[in-house]
Structure formats: structure tokens, C-alpha cells
Amino acid sequence: MYRIAIIPGDGIGKEVMESGEYLLDKLDLNFSFEYGEAGFECYNKNGVTLPEETIKIAKKSDATLFGASTSTPGQPSPIINLRKELDVYANLRPIKSYRGVRSISDNIDFLIVRENTEGLYSQIEYEQDNKVIAQRVITRRASEKIAKVAFEQCIAKQKQKVTCVHKSNVLKKTDGVFKESFYKIAENYPNIESNDFYVDATAMYLITQPQNFDVIVTSNLFGDILSDEGAGLVGGLGLAPSGNIGDDHGLFEPVHGSAPDIAGKGIANPCSMILTIAMMLDYLKEYEISNKINKAVENVVSAGKTLTPDLGGNSTTSELTKSIIDEILEGDY
């Protein structure tokens, strides 16, 4: 039996989590769920955005599933802090185009590997002499670790190229370390092509030639921004899953936020959560079921009969969820 920590969070995080739990209940696997609180509503109730009890639940679980959280003014981000507590230093964000969904290109299929523990997201900020300063922390150790993950993911996904994204022409020391660390690790993978681009150029190339990317490895802030751009290439954040992987823990979350503008309307796209669950099952080495989920999402989305408004349809969250689950249970693959 797999022990799964469930942290619904705020807004549509709770709605898509219901879809995720419904899916997990239908699979031919044994799960036990333990629930934790986090986010804006949690802060209003408990005075903290991420209680110690939630951290304990996540640490003793086989994997953690997180919905979404609304930002709380003046308070730390619960998901950033949970990533740090679990030391899940690699954020994996796949970008894939689907038939029937409007996208820049029909053959987009790349992975963004984002360093998850430092950079500007170190949250080290302070005021000094009428200035507000944020420290950007980049270490050789973390840079080498994330580069290794990128090359290993390239092998696992049977890709040919890893691209390092940085801004070392301006951030000469911090991104200089990131770039140097990347090429140091690249020496251990002579059969994989390695190259690098500045982040501004990469932002343009994702629009003009997205099919030329296989695996992108980059720092925390750049990865956050580029992965949202990548989602925009293939139909939006409703199709954007992610996994946070470390040596001892796995934390999985859809890329989208809590979307308060549509929360409670029952129209949130559950595909990002469902694809995120497929990533979680990969992490748990349940590859056959993970592949079925990915294929079912692809088939249902491509058919175009049951789509939520963000994908051009008029179906509800529960209707799309049911269509995908029916495809998983009935599909011959």
C-alpha cells in the first residue's frame, strides 16, 4: 500500500484534487491518504501557511500530492517552503502538444528541469539604506546536481540534447557557476548533445522553434517563467503537470495556481492534476498505469468531445474527469 499525503490547498486546488482522488480510487492499486493543510485558508485558520503537522505528514509519506495555494500577503509561500523541507531539488515540468488543442506546433515534446532550492527563490530579502535587496544564491553543488538530473532524464526519455539556460553575460558570477557546472557534468555524458542559450533568447526560441528542444535545465526563477511560457505553447496551464523530486521524497503538483476567478464554478481543467498523478506513479515505479493515464488524457483531449472551457469546450471538471477515467478503464492499451 502506498501512503499518499494529500494537500488540497486553496481555490481550484481543492476541486482538481477531488478529481485526482477519484482517479486514484478507481485504479487497481492500494492507497492510503493522509490530509494536510496549507495556503491562504490555512493561514486564516491556523496563523501559518504551512503547519509543522503538514510537513510531518509529507515526510512520512511515499509521495505528496499538492493542489494549489493562494498567496498570503507578508507570508512565505507554502509550496516553496515544502519543497525545501523535503529537499526536492529537481522540478520536472514536461511540455507536450496534443492533437485537437491549439498550439504553436504539433510536435512539441520537451522537459524543463528547474533547480528548486535556491536562486532568487531562496527568499533572502532585506532592507538597507532605503533599498530592498534580494539575494540570488547559486551553488556549485546544487548546479551540478540539477545538471545530472537533466542528463539522466534525457536518457530516460530517450532524447538527444540537453540545453542549459542562463544569463551569464550579465549575472557573471552566479550564472557563471551554473553554466560551468553544467558543462562539467556534460563531460560524463559524451553521447548526449549539450548546448546553452541566454534566457531571453530561449524565450524567443520557444516561440519560433520549440520542436528543437529536448531537455532544458535552468535555475529556479528562469524555470518558473519558461515553464509557464511552455504551457502557453500547448494549450495552457490546464495541461501542465509537474513533479518535485529529491533523493528521499517526491512532491507532485499541477503547475497552475488557485485561480480564484473560476474557483467554485466547477470548470477547472483536471488534466494537469491527472497528468501530475501519472508523474507520481512513475516516481512510484508504476509505469504501466502511468502510461495508461497519459494515453487516456491524450485520447480524450484529442477527441474533443469533453473539454473544459479553457480548451474550447463547455464540459465541467467532473465530466472531463469521468471521461478520462472511463478511457483508462476501457481503453485497450
mmCIF file of C-alpha atoms in Angstrom:
data_model
loop_
_atom_site.group_PDB
_atom_site.id
_atom_site.type_symbol
_atom_site.label_atom_id
_atom_site.label_comp_id
_atom_site.label_asym_id
_atom_site.label_seq_id
_atom_site.Cartn_x
_atom_site.Cartn_y
_atom_site.Cartn_z
ATOM 1 C CA MET A 1 0.000 0.000 0.000
ATOM 2 C CA TYR A 2 1.230 3.462 -0.914
ATOM 3 C CA ARG A 3 0.894 6.243 1.650
ATOM 4 C CA ILE A 4 -0.024 9.479 -0.128
ATOM 5 C CA ALA A 5 -0.074 12.894 1.545
ATOM 6 C CA ILE A 6 -2.959 14.963 0.191
ATOM 7 C CA ILE A 7 -2.701 18.771 0.471
ATOM 8 C CA PRO A 8 -5.616 20.361 -1.446
ATOM 9 C CA GLY A 9 -4.762 23.991 -0.633
ATOM 10 C CA ASP A 10 -6.965 26.785 -1.972
ATOM 11 C CA GLY A 11 -9.326 27.590 -4.829
ATOM 12 C CA ILE A 12 -9.337 25.149 -7.713
ATOM 13 C CA GLY A 13 -6.607 23.209 -5.950
ATOM 14 C CA LYS A 14 -9.363 21.593 -3.901
ATOM 15 C CA GLU A 15 -11.502 20.968 -6.991
ATOM 16 C CA VAL A 16 -8.828 19.260 -9.074
ATOM 17 C CA MET A 17 -7.694 17.323 -6.006
ATOM 18 C CA GLU A 18 -11.169 15.803 -5.850
ATOM 19 C CA SER A 19 -10.656 14.641 -9.436
ATOM 20 C CA GLY A 20 -7.263 13.237 -8.507
ATOM 21 C CA GLU A 21 -8.591 11.305 -5.516
ATOM 22 C CA TYR A 22 -11.475 9.971 -7.617
ATOM 23 C CA LEU A 23 -8.966 8.713 -10.168
ATOM 24 C CA LEU A 24 -6.726 7.095 -7.550
ATOM 25 C CA ASP A 25 -9.745 5.334 -6.048
ATOM 26 C CA LYS A 26 -10.524 3.781 -9.429
ATOM 27 C CA LEU A 27 -7.029 2.421 -10.064
ATOM 28 C CA ASP A 28 -6.067 -1.161 -9.331
ATOM 29 C CA LEU A 29 -3.606 -0.052 -6.653
ATOM 30 C CA ASN A 30 -3.840 0.318 -2.904
ATOM 31 C CA PHE A 31 -3.503 3.810 -1.459
ATOM 32 C CA SER A 32 -3.963 5.293 1.980
ATOM 33 C CA PHE A 33 -4.467 9.051 2.185
ATOM 34 C CA GLU A 34 -3.433 11.409 4.966
ATOM 35 C CA TYR A 35 -4.532 15.015 4.684
ATOM 36 C CA GLY A 36 -2.599 18.184 5.410
ATOM 37 C CA GLU A 37 -3.419 21.889 5.295
ATOM 38 C CA ALA A 38 -1.511 24.658 3.540
ATOM 39 C CA GLY A 39 -2.162 28.002 1.913
ATOM 40 C CA PHE A 40 -4.293 31.103 2.414
ATOM 41 C CA GLU A 41 -7.268 29.422 4.078
ATOM 42 C CA CYS A 42 -4.871 27.529 6.319
ATOM 43 C CA TYR A 43 -3.268 30.820 7.371
ATOM 44 C CA ASN A 44 -6.629 32.338 8.264
ATOM 45 C CA LYS A 45 -7.404 29.266 10.356
ATOM 46 C CA ASN A 46 -4.024 28.455 11.919
ATOM 47 C CA GLY A 47 -1.879 31.579 11.564
ATOM 48 C CA VAL A 48 0.682 29.839 9.322
ATOM 49 C CA THR A 49 0.687 28.950 5.629
ATOM 50 C CA LEU A 50 2.451 25.618 6.191
ATOM 51 C CA PRO A 51 1.904 23.937 9.572
ATOM 52 C CA GLU A 52 4.547 21.633 11.043
ATOM 53 C CA GLU A 53 1.977 18.830 11.055
ATOM 54 C CA THR A 54 1.633 19.080 7.271
ATOM 55 C CA ILE A 55 5.410 18.824 6.874
ATOM 56 C CA LYS A 56 5.450 15.720 9.090
ATOM 57 C CA ILE A 57 2.674 14.101 7.055
ATOM 58 C CA ALA A 58 4.577 14.751 3.821
ATOM 59 C CA LYS A 59 7.889 13.454 5.181
ATOM 60 C CA LYS A 60 6.464 10.102 6.243
ATOM 61 C CA SER A 61 4.532 9.528 3.001
ATOM 62 C CA ASP A 62 5.622 7.658 -0.102
ATOM 63 C CA ALA A 63 4.642 10.715 -2.168
ATOM 64 C CA THR A 64 2.852 14.021 -1.670
ATOM 65 C CA LEU A 65 0.115 15.440 -3.904
ATOM 66 C CA PHE A 66 -0.412 19.210 -3.682
ATOM 67 C CA GLY A 67 -3.322 21.130 -5.222
ATOM 68 C CA ALA A 68 -2.636 24.873 -5.343
ATOM 69 C CA SER A 69 -2.301 27.747 -2.904
ATOM 70 C CA THR A 70 -3.307 31.394 -2.925
ATOM 71 C CA SER A 71 -0.556 33.849 -1.988
ATOM 72 C CA THR A 72 -0.841 35.285 1.517
ATOM 73 C CA PRO A 73 0.483 38.865 1.792
ATOM 74 C CA GLY A 74 3.548 39.077 4.000
ATOM 75 C CA GLN A 75 3.766 35.319 4.470
ATOM 76 C CA PRO A 76 6.114 32.725 2.927
ATOM 77 C CA SER A 77 4.977 30.533 0.063
ATOM 78 C CA PRO A 78 3.854 27.155 1.418
ATOM 79 C CA ILE A 79 4.839 25.231 -1.698
ATOM 80 C CA ILE A 80 8.324 26.766 -1.844
ATOM 81 C CA ASN A 81 8.888 26.011 1.814
ATOM 82 C CA LEU A 82 7.547 22.473 1.457
ATOM 83 C CA ARG A 83 9.950 21.846 -1.424
ATOM 84 C CA LYS A 84 12.801 22.986 0.803
ATOM 85 C CA GLU A 85 11.646 20.902 3.784
ATOM 86 C CA LEU A 86 11.509 17.775 1.611
ATOM 87 C CA ASP A 87 14.718 18.725 -0.254
ATOM 88 C CA VAL A 88 13.058 18.008 -3.581
ATOM 89 C CA TYR A 89 15.700 19.848 -5.546
ATOM 90 C CA ALA A 90 14.592 18.958 -9.087
ATOM 91 C CA ASN A 91 11.369 20.350 -10.522
ATOM 92 C CA LEU A 92 10.365 18.437 -13.660
ATOM 93 C CA ARG A 93 7.916 20.185 -15.968
ATOM 94 C CA PRO A 94 7.029 18.376 -19.220
ATOM 95 C CA ILE A 95 5.649 20.402 -22.127
ATOM 96 C CA LYS A 96 3.724 18.383 -24.716
ATOM 97 C CA SER A 97 1.322 19.282 -27.525
ATOM 98 C CA TYR A 98 -1.927 17.361 -28.012
ATOM 99 C CA ARG A 99 -3.935 16.771 -31.170
ATOM 100 C CA GLY A 100 -7.071 18.867 -31.183
ATOM 101 C CA VAL A 101 -5.627 21.555 -28.919
ATOM 102 C CA ARG A 102 -4.408 24.778 -30.468
ATOM 103 C CA SER A 103 -0.631 25.030 -30.136
ATOM 104 C CA ILE A 104 2.366 26.649 -31.788
ATOM 105 C CA SER A 105 3.462 23.325 -33.278
ATOM 106 C CA ASP A 106 2.087 19.779 -33.450
ATOM 107 C CA ASN A 107 5.308 18.076 -32.381
ATOM 108 C CA ILE A 108 6.267 19.814 -29.139
ATOM 109 C CA ASP A 109 7.620 17.424 -26.539
ATOM 110 C CA PHE A 110 10.316 18.696 -24.189
ATOM 111 C CA LEU A 111 11.092 18.756 -20.493
ATOM 112 C CA ILE A 112 12.128 21.696 -18.319
ATOM 113 C CA VAL A 113 14.327 20.686 -15.375
ATOM 114 C CA ARG A 114 14.280 23.514 -12.858
ATOM 115 C CA GLU A 115 16.608 23.841 -9.886
ATOM 116 C CA ASN A 116 14.245 24.007 -6.967
ATOM 117 C CA THR A 117 16.057 25.092 -3.823
ATOM 118 C CA GLU A 118 17.972 28.317 -4.411
ATOM 119 C CA GLY A 119 18.334 31.217 -6.859
ATOM 120 C CA LEU A 120 16.097 34.212 -6.168
ATOM 121 C CA TYR A 121 13.585 31.829 -4.613
ATOM 122 C CA SER A 122 15.904 31.498 -1.642
ATOM 123 C CA GLN A 123 13.608 34.226 -0.236
ATOM 124 C CA ILE A 124 16.538 36.105 1.348
ATOM 125 C CA GLU A 125 15.387 39.715 1.237
ATOM 126 C CA TYR A 126 16.158 42.684 3.446
ATOM 127 C CA GLU A 127 16.055 46.463 3.565
ATOM 128 C CA GLN A 128 19.213 48.539 3.734
ATOM 129 C CA ASP A 129 19.694 52.288 3.324
ATOM 130 C CA ASN A 130 16.344 52.866 1.605
ATOM 131 C CA LYS A 131 16.937 49.857 -0.648
ATOM 132 C CA VAL A 132 15.321 46.443 -0.724
ATOM 133 C CA ILE A 133 17.794 43.689 -1.605
ATOM 134 C CA ALA A 134 17.097 40.121 -2.699
ATOM 135 C CA GLN A 135 20.000 37.676 -2.697
ATOM 136 C CA ARG A 136 20.387 35.273 -5.602
ATOM 137 C CA VAL A 137 22.081 32.158 -4.261
ATOM 138 C CA ILE A 138 23.688 29.749 -6.758
ATOM 139 C CA THR A 139 25.992 26.974 -5.541
ATOM 140 C CA ARG A 140 28.188 24.590 -7.487
ATOM 141 C CA ARG A 141 26.777 21.651 -5.557
ATOM 142 C CA ALA A 142 23.138 22.385 -6.444
ATOM 143 C CA SER A 143 24.040 23.323 -10.032
ATOM 144 C CA GLU A 144 25.892 20.061 -10.598
ATOM 145 C CA LYS A 145 23.079 18.036 -9.027
ATOM 146 C CA ILE A 146 20.425 19.582 -11.249
ATOM 147 C CA ALA A 147 22.587 19.184 -14.358
ATOM 148 C CA LYS A 148 22.986 15.479 -13.590
ATOM 149 C CA VAL A 149 19.213 15.122 -13.227
ATOM 150 C CA ALA A 150 18.752 16.758 -16.631
ATOM 151 C CA PHE A 151 21.147 14.369 -18.372
ATOM 152 C CA GLU A 152 19.620 11.341 -16.627
ATOM 153 C CA GLN A 153 16.147 12.486 -17.662
ATOM 154 C CA CYS A 154 17.403 12.877 -21.213
ATOM 155 C CA ILE A 155 18.493 9.246 -21.190
ATOM 156 C CA ALA A 156 15.284 8.032 -19.543
ATOM 157 C CA LYS A 157 13.130 9.820 -22.106
ATOM 158 C CA GLN A 158 15.330 8.666 -24.993
ATOM 159 C CA LYS A 159 16.150 12.220 -26.042
ATOM 160 C CA GLN A 160 19.380 13.518 -27.572
ATOM 161 C CA LYS A 161 20.053 17.008 -26.256
ATOM 162 C CA VAL A 162 20.252 18.986 -23.018
ATOM 163 C CA THR A 163 20.192 22.792 -23.155
ATOM 164 C CA CYS A 164 21.454 24.930 -20.281
ATOM 165 C CA VAL A 165 19.600 28.247 -19.909
ATOM 166 C CA HIS A 166 21.250 31.119 -18.027
ATOM 167 C CA LYS A 167 22.164 34.814 -18.188
ATOM 168 C CA SER A 168 25.903 34.650 -17.557
ATOM 169 C CA ASN A 169 26.656 37.672 -19.763
ATOM 170 C CA VAL A 170 25.048 39.841 -17.053
ATOM 171 C CA LEU A 171 24.996 37.642 -13.947
ATOM 172 C CA LYS A 172 28.612 36.722 -14.469
ATOM 173 C CA LYS A 173 29.320 35.084 -11.122
ATOM 174 C CA THR A 174 26.072 33.303 -10.222
ATOM 175 C CA ASP A 175 25.119 32.139 -13.708
ATOM 176 C CA GLY A 176 28.788 31.682 -14.486
ATOM 177 C CA VAL A 177 28.834 28.988 -11.806
ATOM 178 C CA PHE A 178 25.606 27.465 -13.174
ATOM 179 C CA LYS A 179 26.969 27.280 -16.725
ATOM 180 C CA GLU A 180 30.381 25.944 -15.665
ATOM 181 C CA SER A 181 28.753 23.257 -13.540
ATOM 182 C CA PHE A 182 26.555 22.205 -16.453
ATOM 183 C CA TYR A 183 29.491 21.641 -18.800
ATOM 184 C CA LYS A 184 31.445 19.862 -16.081
ATOM 185 C CA ILE A 185 28.626 17.316 -15.738
ATOM 186 C CA ALA A 186 28.175 17.165 -19.523
ATOM 187 C CA GLU A 187 31.649 15.629 -19.794
ATOM 188 C CA ASN A 188 30.228 12.493 -18.172
ATOM 189 C CA TYR A 189 27.610 12.160 -20.944
ATOM 190 C CA PRO A 190 29.580 12.283 -24.212
ATOM 191 C CA ASN A 191 26.763 10.681 -26.218
ATOM 192 C CA ILE A 192 24.305 13.451 -25.372
ATOM 193 C CA GLU A 193 24.484 16.778 -27.182
ATOM 194 C CA SER A 194 24.874 19.753 -24.865
ATOM 195 C CA ASN A 195 24.470 23.443 -25.610
ATOM 196 C CA ASP A 196 23.435 26.641 -23.853
ATOM 197 C CA PHE A 197 21.413 29.808 -24.505
ATOM 198 C CA TYR A 198 20.709 33.023 -22.678
ATOM 199 C CA VAL A 199 17.274 33.034 -21.080
ATOM 200 C CA ASP A 200 15.956 35.910 -23.204
ATOM 201 C CA ALA A 201 16.984 34.131 -26.399
ATOM 202 C CA THR A 202 15.415 30.921 -25.105
ATOM 203 C CA ALA A 203 12.130 32.729 -24.521
ATOM 204 C CA MET A 204 12.137 33.669 -28.204
ATOM 205 C CA TYR A 205 13.252 30.225 -29.411
ATOM 206 C CA LEU A 206 10.411 28.580 -27.507
ATOM 207 C CA ILE A 207 8.051 30.577 -29.709
ATOM 208 C CA THR A 208 9.926 30.237 -33.004
ATOM 209 C CA GLN A 209 11.421 26.732 -32.779
ATOM 210 C CA PRO A 210 10.044 24.791 -29.778
ATOM 211 C CA GLN A 211 10.492 21.460 -31.543
ATOM 212 C CA ASN A 212 14.278 21.910 -31.327
ATOM 213 C CA PHE A 213 14.319 21.416 -27.550
ATOM 214 C CA ASP A 214 14.563 18.070 -25.771
ATOM 215 C CA VAL A 215 15.555 18.842 -22.167
ATOM 216 C CA ILE A 216 16.114 22.330 -20.734
ATOM 217 C CA VAL A 217 17.936 22.769 -17.431
ATOM 218 C CA THR A 218 17.859 26.121 -15.694
ATOM 219 C CA SER A 219 17.720 27.962 -12.389
ATOM 220 C CA ASN A 220 14.684 28.492 -10.195
ATOM 221 C CA LEU A 221 13.178 31.756 -11.434
ATOM 222 C CA PHE A 222 14.011 31.174 -15.095
ATOM 223 C CA GLY A 223 12.468 27.702 -14.916
ATOM 224 C CA ASP A 224 9.296 29.050 -13.364
ATOM 225 C CA ILE A 225 8.854 31.639 -16.102
ATOM 226 C CA LEU A 226 9.828 29.456 -19.065
ATOM 227 C CA SER A 227 7.587 26.589 -17.989
ATOM 228 C CA ASP A 228 4.543 28.871 -17.978
ATOM 229 C CA GLU A 229 5.552 30.078 -21.434
ATOM 230 C CA GLY A 230 5.893 26.453 -22.480
ATOM 231 C CA ALA A 231 2.400 25.688 -21.190
ATOM 232 C CA GLY A 232 1.096 28.568 -23.280
ATOM 233 C CA LEU A 233 2.549 26.926 -26.374
ATOM 234 C CA VAL A 234 0.442 23.788 -25.932
ATOM 235 C CA GLY A 235 -2.946 24.930 -24.672
ATOM 236 C CA GLY A 236 -2.417 26.491 -21.268
ATOM 237 C CA LEU A 237 -1.729 25.593 -17.658
ATOM 238 C CA GLY A 238 -4.582 23.086 -17.621
ATOM 239 C CA LEU A 239 -2.278 20.683 -19.455
ATOM 240 C CA ALA A 240 0.850 21.385 -17.402
ATOM 241 C CA PRO A 241 1.846 18.855 -14.723
ATOM 242 C CA SER A 242 4.961 18.897 -12.565
ATOM 243 C CA GLY A 243 6.927 16.785 -10.161
ATOM 244 C CA ASN A 244 9.433 17.800 -7.498
ATOM 245 C CA ILE A 245 11.992 15.050 -6.976
ATOM 246 C CA GLY A 246 14.691 14.615 -4.348
ATOM 247 C CA ASP A 247 16.789 11.779 -3.017
ATOM 248 C CA ASP A 248 14.187 10.772 -0.423
ATOM 249 C CA HIS A 249 10.881 12.417 -1.313
ATOM 250 C CA GLY A 250 8.558 13.217 -4.207
ATOM 251 C CA LEU A 251 6.145 16.171 -4.243
ATOM 252 C CA PHE A 252 3.726 16.475 -7.155
ATOM 253 C CA GLU A 253 1.607 19.472 -8.157
ATOM 254 C CA PRO A 254 -0.134 20.891 -11.214
ATOM 255 C CA VAL A 255 1.654 23.979 -12.485
ATOM 256 C CA HIS A 256 -1.457 26.176 -12.342
ATOM 257 C CA GLY A 257 -2.332 28.259 -9.310
ATOM 258 C CA SER A 258 -5.505 28.502 -7.257
ATOM 259 C CA ALA A 259 -7.337 30.532 -9.951
ATOM 260 C CA PRO A 260 -9.758 32.389 -7.641
ATOM 261 C CA ASP A 261 -11.564 33.830 -10.680
ATOM 262 C CA ILE A 262 -13.014 30.415 -11.563
ATOM 263 C CA ALA A 263 -12.915 28.699 -8.175
ATOM 264 C CA GLY A 264 -16.255 27.178 -7.223
ATOM 265 C CA LYS A 265 -17.619 27.199 -10.777
ATOM 266 C CA GLY A 266 -16.787 23.550 -11.480
ATOM 267 C CA ILE A 267 -15.000 24.324 -14.736
ATOM 268 C CA ALA A 268 -11.326 23.926 -13.774
ATOM 269 C CA ASN A 269 -9.363 21.682 -16.108
ATOM 270 C CA PRO A 270 -8.410 18.482 -14.201
ATOM 271 C CA CYS A 271 -5.908 17.297 -16.830
ATOM 272 C CA SER A 272 -2.928 18.971 -15.177
ATOM 273 C CA MET A 273 -3.689 17.158 -11.911
ATOM 274 C CA ILE A 274 -4.341 13.867 -13.671
ATOM 275 C CA LEU A 275 -1.088 14.135 -15.620
ATOM 276 C CA THR A 276 0.642 15.061 -12.358
ATOM 277 C CA ILE A 277 -0.670 11.828 -10.837
ATOM 278 C CA ALA A 278 0.847 9.965 -13.781
ATOM 279 C CA MET A 279 4.198 11.552 -12.888
ATOM 280 C CA MET A 280 3.705 10.476 -9.275
ATOM 281 C CA LEU A 281 3.043 6.911 -10.372
ATOM 282 C CA ASP A 282 6.212 6.995 -12.472
ATOM 283 C CA TYR A 283 8.068 8.046 -9.328
ATOM 284 C CA LEU A 284 6.489 5.059 -7.536
ATOM 285 C CA LYS A 285 7.607 2.841 -10.448
ATOM 286 C CA GLU A 286 4.033 2.045 -11.503
ATOM 287 C CA TYR A 287 4.947 2.638 -15.121
ATOM 288 C CA GLU A 288 2.164 0.626 -16.788
ATOM 289 C CA ILE A 289 -0.639 2.517 -15.068
ATOM 290 C CA SER A 290 1.135 5.835 -15.571
ATOM 291 C CA ASN A 291 1.347 5.164 -19.301
ATOM 292 C CA LYS A 292 -2.370 4.311 -19.390
ATOM 293 C CA ILE A 293 -3.239 7.611 -17.740
ATOM 294 C CA ASN A 294 -1.096 9.607 -20.167
ATOM 295 C CA LYS A 295 -2.602 7.813 -23.144
ATOM 296 C CA ALA A 296 -6.150 8.261 -21.830
ATOM 297 C CA VAL A 297 -5.678 12.016 -21.409
ATOM 298 C CA GLU A 298 -4.237 12.245 -24.908
ATOM 299 C CA ASN A 299 -7.143 10.278 -26.413
ATOM 300 C CA VAL A 300 -9.880 12.199 -24.590
ATOM 301 C CA VAL A 301 -8.368 15.619 -25.278
ATOM 302 C CA SER A 302 -7.719 14.745 -28.923
ATOM 303 C CA ALA A 303 -11.306 13.536 -29.395
ATOM 304 C CA GLY A 304 -12.536 16.975 -28.365
ATOM 305 C CA LYS A 305 -15.922 15.802 -27.105
ATOM 306 C CA THR A 306 -15.446 16.507 -23.406
ATOM 307 C CA LEU A 307 -13.353 19.606 -22.830
ATOM 308 C CA THR A 308 -13.421 22.330 -20.210
ATOM 309 C CA PRO A 309 -13.786 25.988 -21.302
ATOM 310 C CA ASP A 310 -10.033 26.679 -21.266
ATOM 311 C CA LEU A 311 -9.682 24.105 -24.053
ATOM 312 C CA GLY A 312 -12.628 25.438 -26.042
ATOM 313 C CA GLY A 313 -15.344 23.154 -24.667
ATOM 314 C CA ASN A 314 -18.223 23.538 -22.243
ATOM 315 C CA SER A 315 -17.786 20.490 -20.016
ATOM 316 C CA THR A 316 -17.368 20.576 -16.260
ATOM 317 C CA THR A 317 -14.401 19.410 -14.214
ATOM 318 C CA SER A 318 -16.233 16.258 -13.174
ATOM 319 C CA GLU A 319 -17.386 15.458 -16.715
ATOM 320 C CA LEU A 320 -13.875 15.638 -18.122
ATOM 321 C CA THR A 321 -12.541 13.635 -15.178
ATOM 322 C CA LYS A 322 -15.134 10.905 -15.763
ATOM 323 C CA SER A 323 -14.327 10.746 -19.497
ATOM 324 C CA ILE A 324 -10.631 10.235 -18.750
ATOM 325 C CA ILE A 325 -11.300 7.593 -16.094
ATOM 326 C CA ASP A 326 -13.673 5.752 -18.431
ATOM 327 C CA GLU A 327 -10.954 5.790 -21.100
ATOM 328 C CA ILE A 328 -8.405 4.417 -18.617
ATOM 329 C CA LEU A 329 -10.690 1.587 -17.547
ATOM 330 C CA GLU A 330 -11.996 0.740 -21.011
ATOM 331 C CA GLY A 331 -9.041 1.582 -23.261
ATOM 332 C CA ASP A 332 -7.232 -1.314 -24.937
ATOM 333 C CA TYR A 333 -3.617 -0.292 -24.409
#
